[in-house]
Amino acid sequence: MGCIRRTLPVALAVLALITVSCAYYNTFYNARESYQEAIELARQNPDDPVSMEENLLDEAVAGAAKVLSVYPESRWADDAQLLLGDALLQSGRRTLTGSGTSDFSEAMMAYSSAIVMTEDQELRDRASIGMGMAAMELGRYNDAVASFASVTEEEEELFFRSRLHLMEALLLDRRPMVALQVADSMRTPGSDSLLAELTLLKGRAFMEMGAADSAAVLALEAGSRFGRGEGYYRALTTAAEAYLEQERPAMAVQVLDRLLAGYRSDLETAAIALLNGKARELSGDISGALLSYRSAADLDRYREHGAEALYRRAMLLEERDRIEDAISDLAELSGRSGDYLWIRLARDRKKDLELLLEYTQELEETDDDSWLYTLMVAEKRIDLYGEEDPEALEALSEVSEEAPGMERAIAMVTLSEILPISRDSSRVLLQQAYALSDSGDLATELEDRLDLPRGAAYESRPAVVLERAWEMMDEFRFEEAWSMLDEVLESPWSRMSGPELLWAAYLAGEGARIEDGVLEDYLTELVREYPGSEYAIAAEKRLGRDERGGQ
């Protein structure tokens, strides 16, 4: 009986120890299972993360953190720390909102803690690889290189993979020669997939160094070794890019057609279609390029491949003078979400093309201001297509020879700045422009450039009159101010002063109690000629309209 009494507390203590051990193991096991399920979901849905992934990764992070906080001395603590880093890294990669930066930073800290706390060299090496991957996601390529380089040769395959990652980091850091040196130091792996990865990375290094021919050969060799799957896709797209670098678009098209025949992932197919469009454009197959770009844009509506494809398609349409179709594509792209360069470019290009189209239509429909709109079309074409645009140069030459004084002067100044002529010839053009512009603000600019005294008509120039009118209004001399402004508005040079002159005339006239019909004409002209400007918006309100122009 005494023996039983002495044994019972020991048994209870052992039972409690077993229960605690099971508890922290179950916590770790469940966290690891959640992580594995999230990885499998990502494999099944490579293009679009699903909300279940986020939930599973949150569970994995919470479970790993619980093991570390509640059972810090357990045998699973090191594994939990590594799991925490893995789950945070995957969470950053598959985030549904934001860039994942905070997850990547936390993953680096988790991996760093795992390296410090564990005595297991393999686990330390795995954490070093994880830390390097997170650093690459953050664009910290030097840190990534250091992490991958620290991996030991204790586990052969793990070491080989670390060297592949090291090459990747070096390539991203624009150090292809060093990447090739790493490749030369590696033994030939027994695995075909690892050898394929090594071959592909060597091809990419040669591409970075400008040896696109060697890059294409190595990429195709890697594709043959991969045989199928995601690696095969990466290898053949690299080969196609190499052929494009060599200006061999027909070869690129052949490679990409092979890929398009067998791929089902929308994102990968979009990337292939984008490359296909570039290849067909380079080979002169414009119809095929337009179709490929459209396909890529439709397959990828939320990422950069689709955005780039739609922008390139718009540029092709613009080159073929299909301006309205180009504007339509740019409008579609401008409405997409994301902070991609292509979307920002599309918004700016759309505005410029809309102005070009508006000026061109006005030129076709008007007789009174045809020279002015010819000038505006030419200047907008220079903005869009550069100073050597033949249509713009021809139009400017015509305006400088045949148009009325103001338009001739402006054209001469523009030609003096863009024509490949001597400094003396440029000065002659500016002097001719000055002789035609004494009553305009252009004359003030030319006086400064040519080091000339103020001309006889200086006091009647719109900018000078406007400044004096504001001073008069500050002194409540509204009638004098209005009289000056109304007179200068009769000058063609007033159109170069923008909406401020009209707005000032309206305010001065209102203060002088000029008849309502005259004031309404100022407001109406502001709304018609300068839509969207702050003055036009104010004018719409004065006219009793809402900001959309309705009654």
Short mmCIF file of N, CA, C and O in Angstrom, two decimals, residues 228-307:
data_model
loop_
_atom_site.label_atom_id
_atom_site.label_comp_id
_atom_site.label_asym_id
_atom_site.label_seq_id
_atom_site.Cartn_x
_atom_site.Cartn_y
_atom_site.Cartn_z
N ARG A 228 8.28 19.98 -68.99
CA ARG A 228 6.92 20.53 -68.82
C ARG A 228 6.91 21.34 -67.53
O ARG A 228 7.89 21.42 -66.82
N GLY A 229 5.75 21.91 -67.23
CA GLY A 229 5.58 22.61 -65.97
C GLY A 229 6.08 24.05 -65.98
O GLY A 229 6.42 24.62 -67.02
N GLU A 230 6.13 24.60 -64.78
CA GLU A 230 6.46 26.02 -64.62
C GLU A 230 7.88 26.32 -65.07
O GLU A 230 8.17 27.38 -65.64
N GLY A 231 8.81 25.38 -64.83
CA GLY A 231 10.19 25.57 -65.27
C GLY A 231 10.29 25.63 -66.78
O GLY A 231 11.05 26.43 -67.34
N TYR A 232 9.54 24.77 -67.46
CA TYR A 232 9.51 24.76 -68.92
C TYR A 232 9.02 26.10 -69.45
O TYR A 232 9.59 26.66 -70.40
N TYR A 233 8.00 26.64 -68.80
CA TYR A 233 7.47 27.95 -69.18
C TYR A 233 8.53 29.04 -69.02
O TYR A 233 8.75 29.85 -69.93
N ARG A 234 9.23 29.06 -67.90
CA ARG A 234 10.25 30.08 -67.68
C ARG A 234 11.39 29.96 -68.69
O ARG A 234 11.93 30.96 -69.18
N ALA A 235 11.77 28.73 -68.99
CA ALA A 235 12.88 28.52 -69.92
C ALA A 235 12.53 29.00 -71.32
O ALA A 235 13.32 29.71 -71.97
N LEU A 236 11.34 28.65 -71.82
CA LEU A 236 10.99 29.03 -73.18
C LEU A 236 10.70 30.53 -73.32
O LEU A 236 10.99 31.13 -74.36
N THR A 237 10.13 31.14 -72.28
CA THR A 237 9.94 32.59 -72.36
C THR A 237 11.29 33.31 -72.34
O THR A 237 11.46 34.33 -73.03
N THR A 238 12.26 32.77 -71.61
CA THR A 238 13.61 33.35 -71.62
C THR A 238 14.23 33.20 -73.00
O THR A 238 14.87 34.13 -73.52
N ALA A 239 14.05 32.03 -73.63
CA ALA A 239 14.57 31.83 -74.99
C ALA A 239 13.94 32.82 -75.96
O ALA A 239 14.62 33.40 -76.82
N ALA A 240 12.62 33.05 -75.83
CA ALA A 240 11.93 34.00 -76.71
C ALA A 240 12.47 35.41 -76.51
O ALA A 240 12.69 36.15 -77.48
N GLU A 241 12.69 35.80 -75.25
CA GLU A 241 13.25 37.12 -74.97
C GLU A 241 14.64 37.25 -75.59
O GLU A 241 15.00 38.32 -76.10
N ALA A 242 15.42 36.18 -75.52
CA ALA A 242 16.76 36.21 -76.11
C ALA A 242 16.68 36.39 -77.62
O ALA A 242 17.47 37.15 -78.22
N TYR A 243 15.74 35.71 -78.26
CA TYR A 243 15.59 35.87 -79.71
C TYR A 243 15.15 37.30 -80.06
O TYR A 243 15.58 37.86 -81.07
N LEU A 244 14.31 37.89 -79.22
CA LEU A 244 13.91 39.28 -79.46
C LEU A 244 15.11 40.21 -79.32
O LEU A 244 15.24 41.18 -80.07
N GLU A 245 15.98 39.93 -78.34
CA GLU A 245 17.20 40.72 -78.18
C GLU A 245 18.07 40.63 -79.43
O GLU A 245 18.74 41.59 -79.81
N GLN A 246 18.07 39.46 -80.08
CA GLN A 246 18.87 39.27 -81.30
C GLN A 246 18.15 39.80 -82.54
O GLN A 246 18.69 39.70 -83.64
N GLU A 247 16.92 40.32 -82.34
CA GLU A 247 16.09 40.76 -83.46
C GLU A 247 15.81 39.61 -84.42
O GLU A 247 15.90 39.75 -85.65
N ARG A 248 15.46 38.47 -83.81
CA ARG A 248 15.05 37.30 -84.59
C ARG A 248 13.62 36.95 -84.18
O ARG A 248 13.35 35.93 -83.55
N PRO A 249 12.66 37.84 -84.50
CA PRO A 249 11.30 37.65 -84.01
C PRO A 249 10.63 36.38 -84.50
O PRO A 249 9.79 35.81 -83.78
N ALA A 250 10.96 35.92 -85.69
CA ALA A 250 10.33 34.70 -86.20
C ALA A 250 10.66 33.51 -85.30
O ALA A 250 9.79 32.65 -85.04
N MET A 251 11.90 33.42 -84.82
CA MET A 251 12.27 32.34 -83.89
C MET A 251 11.52 32.48 -82.57
O MET A 251 11.08 31.48 -81.98
N ALA A 252 11.38 33.72 -82.11
CA ALA A 252 10.64 33.94 -80.86
C ALA A 252 9.19 33.49 -81.00
O ALA A 252 8.63 32.85 -80.10
N VAL A 253 8.58 33.80 -82.15
CA VAL A 253 7.19 33.40 -82.38
C VAL A 253 7.06 31.87 -82.36
O VAL A 253 6.11 31.32 -81.79
N GLN A 254 8.01 31.17 -82.98
CA GLN A 254 7.96 29.71 -82.99
C GLN A 254 7.99 29.14 -81.57
O GLN A 254 7.22 28.25 -81.21
N VAL A 255 8.89 29.68 -80.74
CA VAL A 255 9.00 29.20 -79.36
C VAL A 255 7.72 29.49 -78.59
O VAL A 255 7.20 28.64 -77.86
N LEU A 256 7.19 30.70 -78.75
CA LEU A 256 6.01 31.09 -78.00
C LEU A 256 4.76 30.34 -78.45
O LEU A 256 3.89 30.03 -77.63
N ASP A 257 4.67 30.04 -79.73
CA ASP A 257 3.53 29.25 -80.21
C ASP A 257 3.52 27.86 -79.57
O ASP A 257 2.46 27.31 -79.29
N ARG A 258 4.70 27.30 -79.36
CA ARG A 258 4.78 26.01 -78.66
C ARG A 258 4.23 26.13 -77.25
O ARG A 258 3.51 25.26 -76.76
N LEU A 259 4.55 27.23 -76.60
CA LEU A 259 4.06 27.43 -75.23
C LEU A 259 2.55 27.64 -75.20
O LEU A 259 1.84 27.08 -74.37
N LEU A 260 2.06 28.48 -76.11
CA LEU A 260 0.63 28.80 -76.12
C LEU A 260 -0.23 27.57 -76.37
O LEU A 260 -1.38 27.51 -75.93
N ALA A 261 0.32 26.60 -77.06
CA ALA A 261 -0.44 25.40 -77.38
C ALA A 261 -0.72 24.54 -76.15
O ALA A 261 -1.67 23.76 -76.14
N GLY A 262 0.10 24.72 -75.09
CA GLY A 262 -0.05 23.79 -73.97
C GLY A 262 -0.30 24.41 -72.62
O GLY A 262 -0.32 23.71 -71.61
N TYR A 263 -0.53 25.75 -72.55
CA TYR A 263 -0.67 26.37 -71.24
C TYR A 263 -2.09 26.75 -70.92
O TYR A 263 -2.84 27.19 -71.77
N ARG A 264 -2.45 26.61 -69.63
CA ARG A 264 -3.81 26.90 -69.19
C ARG A 264 -3.87 28.00 -68.14
O ARG A 264 -4.91 28.60 -67.93
N SER A 265 -2.78 28.29 -67.46
CA SER A 265 -2.77 29.36 -66.46
C SER A 265 -2.94 30.70 -67.16
O SER A 265 -2.20 31.04 -68.07
N ASP A 266 -3.96 31.47 -66.76
CA ASP A 266 -4.23 32.75 -67.43
C ASP A 266 -3.05 33.69 -67.34
O ASP A 266 -2.71 34.37 -68.32
N LEU A 267 -2.42 33.77 -66.16
CA LEU A 267 -1.31 34.70 -65.99
C LEU A 267 -0.13 34.31 -66.87
O LEU A 267 0.49 35.17 -67.52
N GLU A 268 0.20 33.03 -66.90
CA GLU A 268 1.31 32.59 -67.75
C GLU A 268 0.98 32.77 -69.22
O GLU A 268 1.82 33.20 -70.01
N THR A 269 -0.26 32.47 -69.59
CA THR A 269 -0.66 32.64 -70.98
C THR A 269 -0.62 34.11 -71.38
O THR A 269 -0.25 34.46 -72.50
N ALA A 270 -0.99 34.99 -70.44
CA ALA A 270 -0.92 36.42 -70.71
C ALA A 270 0.52 36.86 -70.95
O ALA A 270 0.80 37.65 -71.86
N ALA A 271 1.44 36.34 -70.13
CA ALA A 271 2.86 36.69 -70.32
C ALA A 271 3.37 36.20 -71.66
O ALA A 271 4.13 36.90 -72.35
N ILE A 272 2.95 35.00 -72.04
CA ILE A 272 3.36 34.45 -73.34
C ILE A 272 2.78 35.29 -74.48
O ILE A 272 3.46 35.63 -75.45
N ALA A 273 1.50 35.66 -74.35
CA ALA A 273 0.85 36.45 -75.39
C ALA A 273 1.50 37.83 -75.52
O ALA A 273 1.63 38.38 -76.63
N LEU A 274 1.94 38.41 -74.40
CA LEU A 274 2.64 39.70 -74.44
C LEU A 274 3.94 39.57 -75.24
O LEU A 274 4.23 40.40 -76.12
N LEU A 275 4.73 38.55 -74.93
CA LEU A 275 5.96 38.33 -75.68
C LEU A 275 5.68 38.06 -77.16
O LEU A 275 6.40 38.53 -78.05
N ASN A 276 4.62 37.31 -77.39
CA ASN A 276 4.23 36.99 -78.77
C ASN A 276 3.90 38.27 -79.53
O ASN A 276 4.27 38.45 -80.70
N GLY A 277 3.19 39.19 -78.83
CA GLY A 277 2.87 40.47 -79.46
C GLY A 277 4.12 41.25 -79.80
O GLY A 277 4.23 41.83 -80.90
N LYS A 278 5.10 41.28 -78.89
CA LYS A 278 6.36 41.99 -79.16
C LYS A 278 7.07 41.39 -80.37
O LYS A 278 7.60 42.11 -81.22
N ALA A 279 7.10 40.04 -80.41
CA ALA A 279 7.77 39.37 -81.51
C ALA A 279 7.09 39.66 -82.85
O ALA A 279 7.75 39.94 -83.85
N ARG A 280 5.77 39.59 -82.86
CA ARG A 280 5.05 39.85 -84.11
C ARG A 280 5.17 41.31 -84.54
O ARG A 280 5.26 41.62 -85.74
N GLU A 281 5.18 42.21 -83.57
CA GLU A 281 5.37 43.63 -83.90
C GLU A 281 6.74 43.84 -84.54
O GLU A 281 6.87 44.55 -85.54
N LEU A 282 7.76 43.22 -83.95
CA LEU A 282 9.12 43.36 -84.47
C LEU A 282 9.26 42.75 -85.86
O LEU A 282 10.02 43.25 -86.69
N SER A 283 8.50 41.70 -86.13
CA SER A 283 8.59 41.04 -87.45
C SER A 283 7.72 41.72 -88.50
O SER A 283 7.73 41.33 -89.66
N GLY A 284 6.93 42.72 -88.09
CA GLY A 284 6.08 43.43 -89.03
C GLY A 284 4.67 42.88 -89.14
O GLY A 284 3.86 43.39 -89.93
N ASP A 285 4.34 41.86 -88.35
CA ASP A 285 2.99 41.29 -88.36
C ASP A 285 2.12 42.10 -87.40
O ASP A 285 1.86 41.69 -86.27
N ILE A 286 1.66 43.25 -87.85
CA ILE A 286 0.94 44.17 -86.97
C ILE A 286 -0.42 43.61 -86.55
O ILE A 286 -0.81 43.73 -85.38
N SER A 287 -1.12 43.00 -87.46
CA SER A 287 -2.43 42.41 -87.12
C SER A 287 -2.26 41.35 -86.05
O SER A 287 -3.03 41.29 -85.08
N GLY A 288 -1.24 40.48 -86.22
CA GLY A 288 -0.99 39.46 -85.22
C GLY A 288 -0.59 40.05 -83.89
O GLY A 288 -0.99 39.56 -82.81
N ALA A 289 0.21 41.13 -83.91
CA ALA A 289 0.63 41.79 -82.67
C ALA A 289 -0.57 42.38 -81.94
O ALA A 289 -0.69 42.25 -80.72
N LEU A 290 -1.47 43.02 -82.69
CA LEU A 290 -2.66 43.61 -82.06
C LEU A 290 -3.51 42.54 -81.39
O LEU A 290 -4.03 42.74 -80.29
N LEU A 291 -3.66 41.41 -82.06
CA LEU A 291 -4.45 40.31 -81.49
C LEU A 291 -3.78 39.73 -80.24
O LEU A 291 -4.44 39.45 -79.23
N SER A 292 -2.46 39.56 -80.29
CA SER A 292 -1.74 39.00 -79.14
C SER A 292 -1.81 39.94 -77.94
O SER A 292 -2.03 39.51 -76.81
N TYR A 293 -1.61 41.23 -78.19
CA TYR A 293 -1.69 42.20 -77.09
C TYR A 293 -3.09 42.22 -76.48
O TYR A 293 -3.26 42.31 -75.27
N ARG A 294 -4.11 42.15 -77.36
CA ARG A 294 -5.49 42.14 -76.85
C ARG A 294 -5.74 40.90 -76.00
O ARG A 294 -6.39 40.99 -74.94
N SER A 295 -5.22 39.76 -76.43
CA SER A 295 -5.39 38.52 -75.68
C SER A 295 -4.73 38.64 -74.31
O SER A 295 -5.32 38.27 -73.28
N ALA A 296 -3.49 39.17 -74.27
CA ALA A 296 -2.79 39.32 -72.99
C ALA A 296 -3.55 40.27 -72.07
O ALA A 296 -3.67 40.03 -70.87
N ALA A 297 -4.07 41.36 -72.63
CA ALA A 297 -4.80 42.34 -71.82
C ALA A 297 -6.08 41.75 -71.24
O ALA A 297 -6.46 42.07 -70.10
N ASP A 298 -6.75 40.89 -72.00
CA ASP A 298 -7.99 40.27 -71.51
C ASP A 298 -7.72 39.18 -70.48
O ASP A 298 -8.49 39.00 -69.53
N LEU A 299 -6.62 38.45 -70.66
CA LEU A 299 -6.29 37.36 -69.73
C LEU A 299 -5.79 37.88 -68.38
O LEU A 299 -5.96 37.23 -67.35
N ASP A 300 -5.14 39.03 -68.40
CA ASP A 300 -4.56 39.57 -67.17
C ASP A 300 -5.06 41.00 -66.98
O ASP A 300 -4.49 41.95 -67.50
N ARG A 301 -6.13 41.15 -66.23
CA ARG A 301 -6.75 42.46 -66.04
C ARG A 301 -6.29 43.18 -64.78
O ARG A 301 -6.70 44.31 -64.52
N TYR A 302 -5.47 42.53 -63.97
CA TYR A 302 -5.12 43.11 -62.67
C TYR A 302 -3.62 43.23 -62.43
O TYR A 302 -3.21 43.76 -61.41
N ARG A 303 -2.80 42.74 -63.37
CA ARG A 303 -1.35 42.76 -63.14
C ARG A 303 -0.64 43.47 -64.29
O ARG A 303 -1.26 44.00 -65.20
N GLU A 304 0.70 43.41 -64.22
CA GLU A 304 1.49 44.24 -65.12
C GLU A 304 1.53 43.71 -66.55
O GLU A 304 1.62 44.50 -67.49
N HIS A 305 1.47 42.38 -66.74
CA HIS A 305 1.52 41.85 -68.11
C HIS A 305 0.38 42.43 -68.95
O HIS A 305 0.59 42.89 -70.08
N GLY A 306 -0.83 42.39 -68.40
CA GLY A 306 -1.98 42.90 -69.13
C GLY A 306 -1.90 44.40 -69.35
O GLY A 306 -2.28 44.90 -70.42
N ALA A 307 -1.40 45.12 -68.35
CA ALA A 307 -1.28 46.58 -68.48
C ALA A 307 -0.29 46.94 -69.58
O ALA A 307 -0.56 47.81 -70.43
#
